[in-house]
Amino acid sequence: MARFATNVPPTDPIFDAARSSLVPAPIDHEAIVVGAGFGGLGAAIELKRLGIDDLVILERASGVGGTWHANRYPGVAVDIASATYSFSFEPNPDWTRIYAPGSELKAYAEHVADKYDLARHVQLDVEVLGAAWDDIHQRWAVELADGPTLTARYLVVATGILSQPRKPAIPGIDDFAGKVLYTSSWPESDRLTAERVAVIGTGATAVQVVPELAAHAASVAVFQRTPIWVTPKPDLPIPRPVREVFRRVPATQRAARYANAAFIEYIGLGLVAFERAPWILESLETVSKAHLRLQVRDRATREALTPDYNFFCKRPTFSNSYYKAFNHDHVDLVAAPIDHIDSCAVITEDGKRREIDTLVLATGFHLQEEGNFPAFPVRGRDGVELGARWREHGYESYEGITVNGYPNLFCLTSPFSFTGLSFFYQAESQMAHMARVITELRRRHSVTFEVKPHAQNRFVKQMDAKVEHSLWAHGDCASANSYYFNADGATRLGRLEPTVIVKWRSTHFPLADYRFETVTDPAVRQAARADAPPIPAAAKR
Ligand code: NAP
């Protein structure tokens, strides 16, 4: 059954000639959202606010919450204060700590799904294999691993960047005969009590898991390739009376939200305006070094834990217990590179062999160059796969959410999607952008939207220009081994603008940056897109 009006005259004169050939195509759903993390839930809330009730949210996992559903390792907690790390329109007065544990984030995701009537739209344990734009029928076809191909007018890709765990390419790793645990698929409440454990990786995840393992395991060897900047975490329980005040007077929690947001925005300013104000990040290096000095007794260990790159070249983190863990006799920091792993030990290049029972892989996730951007193949109007196009022809998007050549697609994990502050500021800006595009599309009685190529080029140039004044151009980042940088040194993952500007742009970007089309003869549509340069054939698969 057709789900959109065909009897409304197009307002754009381009389509007048083709009015007689209006051909509505049937669709299974008006919108498909892939991913039920907070990005996908936020997008679905926005679509429903726009009156789009015919939507499905496809989720690979067995529950909602994305990273907070998957990550159950000991010590998992948010490292952005919870008053800020939540939807502004859905404050949660029940956080028990300033930095809530992961289980509370998971419960918050379920609460959001219930309250905003999303649960009935969510299909769990559904894996998407790929999506392709059907330009004849102007709809997306979404292929599932187990089930019929679904069609929809709009596709929202909300798979996040931290969804595909990365197995390190260490020789012999597959020969290891003991237990291997990825931090992102940790067995419920397993603390590896009395086991000899090796942790590979020292990113934000390892910083949370190492102190917990140190408290329970027989021994912990932490294999570090690149040290991480760690500052103190002002984490305290939120007493019941304070929670009651947050509940009764929501303005108090909003004040906490904005105070914390202002602080994070200030740190972000240090990144964006490093050329002019290097002292912002330098002061955080000083704080972090003092924290290390106060917490770790052994000088050699302190030196090994000290990064030799600037703060924020790589994502820093916050912890009051990570550094202290290295004071225990049974916890070893191993800075020597790993040579190989055999059936029962990790062997470093200095010839030392450490026998272990369990290997913990805190080695991060597949990102840009590794085929997880987006998380499954997405073919656009010319059959070009989006990930291949980005990898081979540069990481480009418009406002971190749409891409020329991919009509009716909101890709929430695009180049420049990632803004500072908490993830929720990014999610809400993207929700506002979606609302503005869809509202305009309806006002024009159109069926598709697509960002114009010159608008995308203009945006990318603006973003590249901002790097010129930032830490990433002026700081010492060579040894950081940071996922903020592509293999070619480009920094197109994050958006170097204050979050308030990103938010303002989401409601003020020029609508003329989009082309809105109505169902017409495909040849007429092609002629109307004469300004669109062809996508390089090499990127076509
Ligand atoms: P990550 O930051 O990518 O860290 C991976 C670690 O594994 C790095 O120390 C890396 O070393 C190491 N590694 C990877 N391959 C290796 C190899 N072959 N040999 C030796 N070491 C290897 O991953 P993550 O710690 O899971 O954190 C990912 C992101 O999740 C964070 O950046 C953050 O955005 C997010 N996170 C957020 C929270 C929160 O509370 N909000 C908590 C945890 C994580 P190199 O540094 O040398 O590459």
CSV table of C-alpha atoms in Angstrom, one decimal, residues 271 368 373 414-420 459 463-464 467 472 483-485 491-497:
chain,number,residue,atom,x,y,z
A,271,LEU,CA,41.5,21.4,21.7
A,368,GLN,CA,37.3,4.3,10.2
A,373,PHE,CA,32.2,3.2,9.3
A,414,SER,CA,29.6,9.9,9.9
A,415,PRO,CA,32.7,11.9,9.5
A,416,PHE,CA,32.4,15.0,11.7
A,417,SER,CA,29.5,13.5,13.7
A,418,PHE,CA,31.4,13.4,16.9
A,419,THR,CA,31.3,16.6,18.9
A,420,GLY,CA,32.7,17.4,22.3
A,459,PHE,CA,31.1,22.1,5.0
A,463,MET,CA,35.8,21.8,9.1
A,464,ASP,CA,39.3,21.2,7.6
A,467,VAL,CA,41.9,22.0,12.3
A,472,TRP,CA,45.7,18.4,16.0
A,483,TYR,CA,41.9,7.0,16.5
A,484,TYR,CA,41.2,10.7,16.0
A,485,PHE,CA,43.6,10.5,13.1
A,491,THR,CA,41.2,14.2,11.4
A,492,ARG,CA,37.7,13.8,10.2
A,493,LEU,CA,36.1,11.8,12.9
A,494,GLY,CA,35.4,14.7,15.2
A,495,ARG,CA,34.0,18.1,14.7
A,496,LEU,CA,36.2,20.9,16.0
A,497,GLU,CA,33.6,23.4,17.0
